[in-house]
JSON list of C-alpha atoms in Angstrom, two decimals:
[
{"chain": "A", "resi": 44, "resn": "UNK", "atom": "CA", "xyz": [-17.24, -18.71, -20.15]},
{"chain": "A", "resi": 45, "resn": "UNK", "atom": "CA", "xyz": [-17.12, -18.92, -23.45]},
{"chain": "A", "resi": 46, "resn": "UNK", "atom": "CA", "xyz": [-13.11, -18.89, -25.70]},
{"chain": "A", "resi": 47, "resn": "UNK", "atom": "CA", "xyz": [-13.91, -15.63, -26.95]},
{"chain": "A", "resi": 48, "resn": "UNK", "atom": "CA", "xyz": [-14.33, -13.87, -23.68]},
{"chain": "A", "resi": 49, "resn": "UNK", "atom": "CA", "xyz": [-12.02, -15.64, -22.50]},
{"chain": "A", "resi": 50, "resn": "UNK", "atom": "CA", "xyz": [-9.41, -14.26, -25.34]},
{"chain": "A", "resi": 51, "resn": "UNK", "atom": "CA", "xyz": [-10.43, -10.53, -24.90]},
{"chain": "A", "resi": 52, "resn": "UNK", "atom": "CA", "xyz": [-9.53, -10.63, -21.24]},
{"chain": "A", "resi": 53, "resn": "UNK", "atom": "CA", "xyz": [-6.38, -11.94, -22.16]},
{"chain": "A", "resi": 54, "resn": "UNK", "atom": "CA", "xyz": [-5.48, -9.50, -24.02]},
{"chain": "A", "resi": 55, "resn": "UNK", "atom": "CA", "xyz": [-5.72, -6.79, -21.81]},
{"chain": "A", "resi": 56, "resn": "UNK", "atom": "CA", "xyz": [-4.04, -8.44, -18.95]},
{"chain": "A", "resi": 57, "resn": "UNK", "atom": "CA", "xyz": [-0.76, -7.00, -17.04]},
{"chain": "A", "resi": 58, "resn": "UNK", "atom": "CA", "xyz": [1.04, -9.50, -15.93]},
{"chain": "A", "resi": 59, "resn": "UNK", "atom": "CA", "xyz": [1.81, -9.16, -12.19]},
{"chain": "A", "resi": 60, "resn": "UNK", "atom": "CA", "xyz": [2.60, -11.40, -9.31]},
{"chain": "A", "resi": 61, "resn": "UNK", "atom": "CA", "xyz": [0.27, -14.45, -8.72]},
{"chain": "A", "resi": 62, "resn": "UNK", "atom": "CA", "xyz": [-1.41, -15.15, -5.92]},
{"chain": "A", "resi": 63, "resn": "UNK", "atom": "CA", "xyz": [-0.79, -11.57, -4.03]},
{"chain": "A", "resi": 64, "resn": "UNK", "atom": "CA", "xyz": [-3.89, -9.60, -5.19]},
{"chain": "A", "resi": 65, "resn": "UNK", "atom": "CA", "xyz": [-3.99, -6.90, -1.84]},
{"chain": "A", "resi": 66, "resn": "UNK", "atom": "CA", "xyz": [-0.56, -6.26, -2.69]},
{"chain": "A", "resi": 67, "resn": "UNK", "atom": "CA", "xyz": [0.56, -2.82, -1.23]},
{"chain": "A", "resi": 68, "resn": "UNK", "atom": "CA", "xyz": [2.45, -0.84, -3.61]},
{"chain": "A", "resi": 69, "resn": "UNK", "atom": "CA", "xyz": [5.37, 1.10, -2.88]},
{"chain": "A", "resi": 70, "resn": "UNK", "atom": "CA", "xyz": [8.16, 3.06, -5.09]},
{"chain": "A", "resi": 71, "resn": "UNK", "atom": "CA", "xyz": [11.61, 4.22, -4.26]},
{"chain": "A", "resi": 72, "resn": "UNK", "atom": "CA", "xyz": [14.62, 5.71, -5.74]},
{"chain": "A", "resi": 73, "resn": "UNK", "atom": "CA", "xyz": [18.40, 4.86, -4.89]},
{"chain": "A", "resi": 74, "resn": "UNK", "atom": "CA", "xyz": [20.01, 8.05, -5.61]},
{"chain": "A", "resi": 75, "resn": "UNK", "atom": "CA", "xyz": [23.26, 8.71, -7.12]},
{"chain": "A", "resi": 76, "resn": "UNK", "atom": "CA", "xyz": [25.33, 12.02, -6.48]},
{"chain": "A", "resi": 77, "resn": "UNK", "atom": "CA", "xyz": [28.53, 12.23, -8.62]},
{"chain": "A", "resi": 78, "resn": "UNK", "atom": "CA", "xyz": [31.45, 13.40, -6.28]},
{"chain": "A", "resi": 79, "resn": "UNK", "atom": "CA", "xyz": [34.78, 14.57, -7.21]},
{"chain": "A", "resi": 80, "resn": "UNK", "atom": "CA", "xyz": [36.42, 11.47, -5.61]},
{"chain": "A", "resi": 81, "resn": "UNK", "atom": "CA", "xyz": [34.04, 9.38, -6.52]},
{"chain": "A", "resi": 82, "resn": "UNK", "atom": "CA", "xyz": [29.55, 8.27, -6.58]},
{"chain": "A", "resi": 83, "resn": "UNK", "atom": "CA", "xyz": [28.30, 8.39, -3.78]},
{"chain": "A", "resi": 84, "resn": "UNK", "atom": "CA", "xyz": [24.52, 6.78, -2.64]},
{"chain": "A", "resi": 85, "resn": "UNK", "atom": "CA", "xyz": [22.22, 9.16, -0.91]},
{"chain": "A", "resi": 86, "resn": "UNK", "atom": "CA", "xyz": [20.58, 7.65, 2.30]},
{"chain": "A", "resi": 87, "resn": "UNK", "atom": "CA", "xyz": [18.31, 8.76, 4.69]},
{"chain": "A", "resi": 88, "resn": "UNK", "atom": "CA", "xyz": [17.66, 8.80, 8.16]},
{"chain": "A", "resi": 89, "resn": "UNK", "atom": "CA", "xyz": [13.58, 8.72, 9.39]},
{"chain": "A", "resi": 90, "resn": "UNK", "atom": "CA", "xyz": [12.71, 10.75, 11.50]},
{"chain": "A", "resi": 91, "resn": "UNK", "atom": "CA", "xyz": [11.92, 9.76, 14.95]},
{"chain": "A", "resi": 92, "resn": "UNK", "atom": "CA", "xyz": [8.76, 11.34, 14.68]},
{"chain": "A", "resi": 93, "resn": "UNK", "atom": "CA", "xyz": [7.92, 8.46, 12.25]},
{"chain": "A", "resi": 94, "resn": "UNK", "atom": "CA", "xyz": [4.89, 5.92, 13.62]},
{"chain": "A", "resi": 95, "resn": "UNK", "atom": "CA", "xyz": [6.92, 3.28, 11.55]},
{"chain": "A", "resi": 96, "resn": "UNK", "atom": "CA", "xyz": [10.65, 2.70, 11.68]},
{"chain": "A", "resi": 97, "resn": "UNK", "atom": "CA", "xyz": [11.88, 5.40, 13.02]},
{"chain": "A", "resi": 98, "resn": "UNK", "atom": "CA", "xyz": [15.73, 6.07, 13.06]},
{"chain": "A", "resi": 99, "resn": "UNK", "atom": "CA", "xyz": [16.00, 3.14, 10.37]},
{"chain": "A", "resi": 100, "resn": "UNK", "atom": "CA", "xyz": [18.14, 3.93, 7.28]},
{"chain": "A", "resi": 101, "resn": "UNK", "atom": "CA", "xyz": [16.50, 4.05, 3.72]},
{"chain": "A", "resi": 102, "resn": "UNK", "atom": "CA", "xyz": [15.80, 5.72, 0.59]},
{"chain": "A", "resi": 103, "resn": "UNK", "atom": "CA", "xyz": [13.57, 8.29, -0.40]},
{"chain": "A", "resi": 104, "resn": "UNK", "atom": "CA", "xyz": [9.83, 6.75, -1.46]},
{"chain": "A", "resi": 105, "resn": "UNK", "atom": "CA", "xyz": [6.84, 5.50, -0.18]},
{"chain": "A", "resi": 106, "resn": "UNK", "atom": "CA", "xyz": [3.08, 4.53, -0.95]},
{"chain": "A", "resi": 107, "resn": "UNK", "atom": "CA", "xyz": [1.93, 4.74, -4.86]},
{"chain": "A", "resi": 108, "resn": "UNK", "atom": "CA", "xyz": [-0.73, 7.15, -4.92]},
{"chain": "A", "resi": 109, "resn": "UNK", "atom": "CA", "xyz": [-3.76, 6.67, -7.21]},
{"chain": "A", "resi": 110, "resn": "UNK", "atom": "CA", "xyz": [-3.36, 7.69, -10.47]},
{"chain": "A", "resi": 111, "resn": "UNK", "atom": "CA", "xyz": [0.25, 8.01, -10.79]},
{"chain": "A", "resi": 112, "resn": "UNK", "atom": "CA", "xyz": [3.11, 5.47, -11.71]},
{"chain": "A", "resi": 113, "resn": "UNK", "atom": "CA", "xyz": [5.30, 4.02, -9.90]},
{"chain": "A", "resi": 114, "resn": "UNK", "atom": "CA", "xyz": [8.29, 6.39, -11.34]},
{"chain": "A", "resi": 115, "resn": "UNK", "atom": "CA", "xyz": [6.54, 9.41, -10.12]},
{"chain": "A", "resi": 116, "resn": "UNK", "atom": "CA", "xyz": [5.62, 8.14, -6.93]},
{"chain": "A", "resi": 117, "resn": "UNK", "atom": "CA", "xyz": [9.55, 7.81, -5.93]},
{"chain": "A", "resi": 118, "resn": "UNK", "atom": "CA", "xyz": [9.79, 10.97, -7.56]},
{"chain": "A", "resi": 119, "resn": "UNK", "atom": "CA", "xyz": [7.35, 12.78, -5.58]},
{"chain": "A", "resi": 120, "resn": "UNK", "atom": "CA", "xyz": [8.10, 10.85, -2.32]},
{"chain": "A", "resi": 121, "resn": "UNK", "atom": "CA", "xyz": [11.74, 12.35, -3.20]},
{"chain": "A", "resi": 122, "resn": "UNK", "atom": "CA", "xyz": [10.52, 16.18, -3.55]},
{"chain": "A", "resi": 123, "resn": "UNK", "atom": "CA", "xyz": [8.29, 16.19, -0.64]},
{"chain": "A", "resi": 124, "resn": "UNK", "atom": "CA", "xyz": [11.29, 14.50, 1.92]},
{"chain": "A", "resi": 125, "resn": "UNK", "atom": "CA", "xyz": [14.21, 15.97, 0.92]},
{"chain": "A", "resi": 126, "resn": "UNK", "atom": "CA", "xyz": [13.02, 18.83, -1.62]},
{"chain": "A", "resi": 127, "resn": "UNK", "atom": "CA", "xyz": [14.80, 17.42, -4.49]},
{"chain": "A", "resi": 128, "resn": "UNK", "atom": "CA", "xyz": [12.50, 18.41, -7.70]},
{"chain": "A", "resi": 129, "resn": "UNK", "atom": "CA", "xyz": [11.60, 15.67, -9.91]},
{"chain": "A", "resi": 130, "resn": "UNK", "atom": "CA", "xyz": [13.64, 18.18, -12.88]},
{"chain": "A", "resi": 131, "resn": "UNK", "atom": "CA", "xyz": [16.70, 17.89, -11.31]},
{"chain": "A", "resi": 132, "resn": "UNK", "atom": "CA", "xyz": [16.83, 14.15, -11.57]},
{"chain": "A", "resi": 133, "resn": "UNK", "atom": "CA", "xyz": [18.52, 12.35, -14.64]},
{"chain": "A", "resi": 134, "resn": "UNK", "atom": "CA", "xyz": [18.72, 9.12, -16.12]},
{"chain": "A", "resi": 135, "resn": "UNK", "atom": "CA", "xyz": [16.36, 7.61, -14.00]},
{"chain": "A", "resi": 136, "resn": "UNK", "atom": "CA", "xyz": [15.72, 3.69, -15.15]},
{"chain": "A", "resi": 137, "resn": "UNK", "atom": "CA", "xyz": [14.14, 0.81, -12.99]},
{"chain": "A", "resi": 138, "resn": "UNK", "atom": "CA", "xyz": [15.99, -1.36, -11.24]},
{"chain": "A", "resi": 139, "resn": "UNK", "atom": "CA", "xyz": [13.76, -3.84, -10.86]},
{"chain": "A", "resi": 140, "resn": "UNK", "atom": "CA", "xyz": [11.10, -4.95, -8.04]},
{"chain": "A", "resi": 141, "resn": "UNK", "atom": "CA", "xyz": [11.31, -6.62, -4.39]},
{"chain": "A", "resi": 142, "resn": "UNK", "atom": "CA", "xyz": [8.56, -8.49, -2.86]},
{"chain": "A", "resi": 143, "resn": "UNK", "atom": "CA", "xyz": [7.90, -9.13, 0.97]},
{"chain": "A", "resi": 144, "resn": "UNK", "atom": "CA", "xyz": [6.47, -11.76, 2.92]},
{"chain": "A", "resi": 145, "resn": "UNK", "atom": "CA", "xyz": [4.06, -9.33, 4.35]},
{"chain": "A", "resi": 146, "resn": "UNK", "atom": "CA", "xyz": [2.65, -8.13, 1.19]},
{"chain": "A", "resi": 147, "resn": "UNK", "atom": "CA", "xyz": [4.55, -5.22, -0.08]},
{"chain": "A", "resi": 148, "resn": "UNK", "atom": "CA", "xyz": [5.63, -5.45, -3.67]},
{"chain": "A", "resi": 149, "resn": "UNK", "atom": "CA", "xyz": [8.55, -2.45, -3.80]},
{"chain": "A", "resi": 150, "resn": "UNK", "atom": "CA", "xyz": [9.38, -0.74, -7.29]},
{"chain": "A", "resi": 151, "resn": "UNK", "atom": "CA", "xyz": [12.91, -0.05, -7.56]},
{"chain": "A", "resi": 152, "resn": "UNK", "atom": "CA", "xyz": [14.09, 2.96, -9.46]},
{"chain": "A", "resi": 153, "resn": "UNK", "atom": "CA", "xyz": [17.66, 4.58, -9.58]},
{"chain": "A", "resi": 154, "resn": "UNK", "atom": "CA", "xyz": [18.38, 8.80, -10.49]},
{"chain": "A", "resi": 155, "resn": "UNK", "atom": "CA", "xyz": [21.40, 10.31, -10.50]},
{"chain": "A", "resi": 156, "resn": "UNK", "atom": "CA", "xyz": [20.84, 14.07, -7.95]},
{"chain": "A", "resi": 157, "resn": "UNK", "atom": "CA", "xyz": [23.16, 17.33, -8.96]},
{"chain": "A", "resi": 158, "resn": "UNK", "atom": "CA", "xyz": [26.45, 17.43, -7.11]},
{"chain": "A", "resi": 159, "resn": "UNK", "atom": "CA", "xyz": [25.32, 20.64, -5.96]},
{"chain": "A", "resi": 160, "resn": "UNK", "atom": "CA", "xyz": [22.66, 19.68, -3.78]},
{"chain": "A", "resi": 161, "resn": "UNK", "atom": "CA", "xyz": [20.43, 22.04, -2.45]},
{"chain": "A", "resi": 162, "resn": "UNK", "atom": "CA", "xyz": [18.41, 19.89, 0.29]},
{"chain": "A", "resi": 163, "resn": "UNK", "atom": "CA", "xyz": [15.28, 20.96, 2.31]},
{"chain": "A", "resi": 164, "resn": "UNK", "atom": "CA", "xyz": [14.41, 18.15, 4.57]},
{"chain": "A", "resi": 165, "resn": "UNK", "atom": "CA", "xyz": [10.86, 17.66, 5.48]},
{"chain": "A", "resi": 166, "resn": "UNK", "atom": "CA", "xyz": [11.52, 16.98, 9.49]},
{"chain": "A", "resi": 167, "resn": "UNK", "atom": "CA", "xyz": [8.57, 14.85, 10.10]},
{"chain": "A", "resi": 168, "resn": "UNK", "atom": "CA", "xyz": [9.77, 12.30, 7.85]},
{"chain": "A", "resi": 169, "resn": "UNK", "atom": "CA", "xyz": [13.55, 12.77, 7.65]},
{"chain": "A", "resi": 170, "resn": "UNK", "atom": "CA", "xyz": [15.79, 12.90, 10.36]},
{"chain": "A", "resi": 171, "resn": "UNK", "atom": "CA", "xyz": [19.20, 13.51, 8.63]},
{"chain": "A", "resi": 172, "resn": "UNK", "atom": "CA", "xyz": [20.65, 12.06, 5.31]},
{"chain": "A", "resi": 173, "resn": "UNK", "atom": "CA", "xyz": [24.05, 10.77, 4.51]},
{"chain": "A", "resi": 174, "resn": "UNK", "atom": "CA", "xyz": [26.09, 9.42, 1.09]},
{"chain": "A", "resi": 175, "resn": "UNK", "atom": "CA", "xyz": [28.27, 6.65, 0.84]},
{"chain": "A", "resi": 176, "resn": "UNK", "atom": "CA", "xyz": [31.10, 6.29, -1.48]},
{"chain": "A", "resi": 177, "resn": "UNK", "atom": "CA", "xyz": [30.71, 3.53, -3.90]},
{"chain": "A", "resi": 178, "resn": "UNK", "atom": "CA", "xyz": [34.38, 1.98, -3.03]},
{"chain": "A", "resi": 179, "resn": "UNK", "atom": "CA", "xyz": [32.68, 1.47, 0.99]},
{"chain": "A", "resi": 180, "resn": "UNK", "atom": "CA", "xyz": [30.77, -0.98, -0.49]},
{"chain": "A", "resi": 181, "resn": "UNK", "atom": "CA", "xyz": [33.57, -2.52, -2.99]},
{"chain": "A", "resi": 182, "resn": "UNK", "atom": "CA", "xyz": [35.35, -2.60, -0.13]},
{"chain": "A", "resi": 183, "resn": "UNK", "atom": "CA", "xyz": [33.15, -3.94, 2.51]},
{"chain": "A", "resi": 184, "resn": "UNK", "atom": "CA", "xyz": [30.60, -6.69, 1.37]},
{"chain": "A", "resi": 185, "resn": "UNK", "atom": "CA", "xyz": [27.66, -7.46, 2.90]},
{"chain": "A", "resi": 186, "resn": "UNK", "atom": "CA", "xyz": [26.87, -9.24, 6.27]},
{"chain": "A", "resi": 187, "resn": "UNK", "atom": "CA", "xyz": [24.36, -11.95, 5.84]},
{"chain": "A", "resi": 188, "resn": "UNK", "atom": "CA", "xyz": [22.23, -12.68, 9.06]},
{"chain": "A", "resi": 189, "resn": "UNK", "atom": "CA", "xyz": [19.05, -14.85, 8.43]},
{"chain": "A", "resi": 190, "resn": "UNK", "atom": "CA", "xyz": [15.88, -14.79, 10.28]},
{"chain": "A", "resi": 191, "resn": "UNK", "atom": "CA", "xyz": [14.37, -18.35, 10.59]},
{"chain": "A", "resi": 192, "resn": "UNK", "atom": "CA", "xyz": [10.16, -18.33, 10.13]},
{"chain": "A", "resi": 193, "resn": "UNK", "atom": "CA", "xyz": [7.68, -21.35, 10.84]},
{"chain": "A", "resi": 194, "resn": "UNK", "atom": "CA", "xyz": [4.98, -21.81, 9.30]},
{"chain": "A", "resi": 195, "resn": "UNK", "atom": "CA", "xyz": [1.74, -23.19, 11.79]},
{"chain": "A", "resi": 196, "resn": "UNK", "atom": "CA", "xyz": [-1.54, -23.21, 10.41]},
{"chain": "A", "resi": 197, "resn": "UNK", "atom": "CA", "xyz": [-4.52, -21.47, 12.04]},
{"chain": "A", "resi": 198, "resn": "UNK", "atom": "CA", "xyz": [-7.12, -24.11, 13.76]},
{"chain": "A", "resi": 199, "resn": "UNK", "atom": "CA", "xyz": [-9.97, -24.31, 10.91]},
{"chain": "A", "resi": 200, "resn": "UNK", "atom": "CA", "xyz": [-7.34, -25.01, 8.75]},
{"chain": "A", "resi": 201, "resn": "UNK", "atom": "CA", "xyz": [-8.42, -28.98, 6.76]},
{"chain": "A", "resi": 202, "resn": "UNK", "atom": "CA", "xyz": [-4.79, -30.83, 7.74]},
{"chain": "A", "resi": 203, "resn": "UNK", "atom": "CA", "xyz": [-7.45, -33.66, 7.22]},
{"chain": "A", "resi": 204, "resn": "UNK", "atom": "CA", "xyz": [-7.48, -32.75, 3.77]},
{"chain": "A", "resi": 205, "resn": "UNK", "atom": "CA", "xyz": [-3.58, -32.51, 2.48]},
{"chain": "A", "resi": 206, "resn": "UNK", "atom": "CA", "xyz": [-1.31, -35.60, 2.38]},
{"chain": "A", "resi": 207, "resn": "UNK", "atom": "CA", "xyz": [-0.02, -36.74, 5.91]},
{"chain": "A", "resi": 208, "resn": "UNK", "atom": "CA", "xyz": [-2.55, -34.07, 7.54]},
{"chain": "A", "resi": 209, "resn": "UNK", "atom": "CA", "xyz": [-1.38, -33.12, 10.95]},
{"chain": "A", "resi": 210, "resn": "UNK", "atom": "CA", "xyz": [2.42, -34.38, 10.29]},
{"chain": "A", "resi": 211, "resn": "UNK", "atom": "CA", "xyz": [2.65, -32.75, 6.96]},
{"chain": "A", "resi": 212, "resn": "UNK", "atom": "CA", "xyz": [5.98, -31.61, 6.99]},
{"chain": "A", "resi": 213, "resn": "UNK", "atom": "CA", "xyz": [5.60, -27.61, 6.50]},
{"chain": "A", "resi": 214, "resn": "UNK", "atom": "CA", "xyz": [8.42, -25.92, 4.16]},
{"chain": "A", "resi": 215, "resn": "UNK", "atom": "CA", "xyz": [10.69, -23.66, 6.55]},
{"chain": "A", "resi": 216, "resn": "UNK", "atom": "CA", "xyz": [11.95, -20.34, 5.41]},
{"chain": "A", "resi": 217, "resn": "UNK", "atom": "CA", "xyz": [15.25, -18.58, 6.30]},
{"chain": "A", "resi": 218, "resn": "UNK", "atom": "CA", "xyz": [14.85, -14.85, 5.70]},
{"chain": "A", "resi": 219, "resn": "UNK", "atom": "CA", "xyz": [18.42, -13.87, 4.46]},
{"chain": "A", "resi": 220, "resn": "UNK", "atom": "CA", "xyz": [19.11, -9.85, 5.80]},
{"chain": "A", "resi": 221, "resn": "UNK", "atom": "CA", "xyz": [21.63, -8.03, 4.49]},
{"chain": "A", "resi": 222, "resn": "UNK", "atom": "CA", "xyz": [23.75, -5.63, 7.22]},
{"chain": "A", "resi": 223, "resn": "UNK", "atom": "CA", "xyz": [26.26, -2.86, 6.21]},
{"chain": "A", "resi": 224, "resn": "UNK", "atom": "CA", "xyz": [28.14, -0.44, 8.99]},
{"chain": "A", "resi": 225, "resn": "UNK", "atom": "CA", "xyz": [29.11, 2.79, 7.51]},
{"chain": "A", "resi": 226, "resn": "UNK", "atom": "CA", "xyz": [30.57, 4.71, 10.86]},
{"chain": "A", "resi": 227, "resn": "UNK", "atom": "CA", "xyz": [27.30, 5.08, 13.33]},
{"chain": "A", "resi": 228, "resn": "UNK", "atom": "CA", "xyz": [25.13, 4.04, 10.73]},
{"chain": "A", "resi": 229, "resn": "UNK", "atom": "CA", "xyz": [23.64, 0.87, 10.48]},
{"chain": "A", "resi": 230, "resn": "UNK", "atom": "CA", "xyz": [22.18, -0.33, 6.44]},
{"chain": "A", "resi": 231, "resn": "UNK", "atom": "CA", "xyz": [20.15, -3.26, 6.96]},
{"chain": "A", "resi": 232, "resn": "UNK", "atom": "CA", "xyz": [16.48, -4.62, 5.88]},
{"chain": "A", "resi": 233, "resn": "UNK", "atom": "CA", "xyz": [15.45, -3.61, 2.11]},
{"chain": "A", "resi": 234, "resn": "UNK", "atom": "CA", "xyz": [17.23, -1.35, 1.73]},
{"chain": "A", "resi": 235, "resn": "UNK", "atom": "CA", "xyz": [20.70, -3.12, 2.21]},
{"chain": "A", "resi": 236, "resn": "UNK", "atom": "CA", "xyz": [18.73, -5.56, -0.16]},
{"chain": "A", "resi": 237, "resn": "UNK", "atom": "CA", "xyz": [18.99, -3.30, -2.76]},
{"chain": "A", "resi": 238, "resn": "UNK", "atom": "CA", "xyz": [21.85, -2.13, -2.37]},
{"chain": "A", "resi": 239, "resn": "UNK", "atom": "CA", "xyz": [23.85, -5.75, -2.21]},
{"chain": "A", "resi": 240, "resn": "UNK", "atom": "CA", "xyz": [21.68, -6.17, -5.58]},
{"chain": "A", "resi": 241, "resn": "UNK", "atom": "CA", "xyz": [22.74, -3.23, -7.21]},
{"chain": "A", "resi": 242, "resn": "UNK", "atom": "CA", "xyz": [26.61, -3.79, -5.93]},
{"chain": "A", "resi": 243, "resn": "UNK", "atom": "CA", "xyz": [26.74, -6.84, -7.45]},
{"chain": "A", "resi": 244, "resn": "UNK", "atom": "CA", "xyz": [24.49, -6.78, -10.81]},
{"chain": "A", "resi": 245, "resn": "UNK", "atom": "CA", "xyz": [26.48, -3.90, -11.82]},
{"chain": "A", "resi": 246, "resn": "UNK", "atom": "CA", "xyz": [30.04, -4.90, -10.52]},
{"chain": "A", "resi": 247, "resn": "UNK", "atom": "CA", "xyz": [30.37, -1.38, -8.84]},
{"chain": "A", "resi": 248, "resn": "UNK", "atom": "CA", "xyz": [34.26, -1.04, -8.57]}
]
């Protein structure tokens, strides 16, 4: 390869994550209702008709569809769960991204929803939904609970090859989840993630 060619591909490159090129792409949106006591987050429920987690708490999103960003994707994945147009959101701004150890990168995005909500929930994806006042989570950090993964290399794998082979000494990771308990609900997994994030990068009070 030539400098040149080299140069032009440059400049056209986005850069992303290394190393994670089968990334799956997903988009969500935390959504904010303004409340006369106070903001509350909007949470749902999956429905137990759901293949995948159902009954777990989250918030409305899902897979990025080709040919659309991941702002509309949350958006739509909104509209089609809970029937909330993508008009009647404002301010919505990126929070940021979360990446999983099972190859899910997870755009962020936060909208604030009318205090009149008028909900139609799409019953083969939502179960129920929910808000939570910002002062809960003032209030009532976090619990931390960690789950502990080994690493143990598949049996074609050259140990022969990297520096102490068979007694290399593997890194371990502690998988930190985050837990809230808002009466029979239970927050946990990514979403509580984002929501510890959120709690604390913007000093909610």
């Amino acid at each position: 390869m030539k400098k040149e060619e080299l140069l032009k591909r440059l400049e056209s490159h986005q850069p992303d994550i290394l190393g994670m090129p089968n990334t799956r792409e997903h988009a969500v949106i935390l959504p904010v209702i303004e409340k006369a006591e106070d903001l509350h987050i909007l949470f749902e429920v999956r429905s137990q008709r759901m293949s995948r987690q159902p009954g777990e708490v989250c918030f409305p999103g899902g897979k990025i569809d080709s040919g659309e960003t991941p702002q509309e994707a949350a958006l739509r994945e909104m509209h089609e769960e809970i029937g909330i147009h993508p008009d009647e959101v404002s301010f919505v701004r990126k929070l940021g991204m979360v990446t999983t150890p099972f190859g899910v990168k997870l755009h962020v995005f936060i909208g604030f929803l009318p205090s009149d909500l008028n909900l139609t929930l799409n019953p083969d994806e939502v179960e129920e939904v929910f808000s939570v006042p910002f002062t809960f989570f003032k209030n009532n950090p976090a619990i931390d609970h960690y789950i502990h993964m080994h690493m143990e290399p598949d049996e074609k794998f050259p140990t022969k090859d990297i520096p102490n082979g068979k007694n290399y000494k593997w890194q371990k990771v502690h998988y930190r989840e985050n837990f809230y308990y808002y009466k029979n609900y239970v927050i946990w997994g990514l979403t509580a993630l984002i929501v510890a994030d959120f709690v604390e990068r913007f000093q909610i009070r």
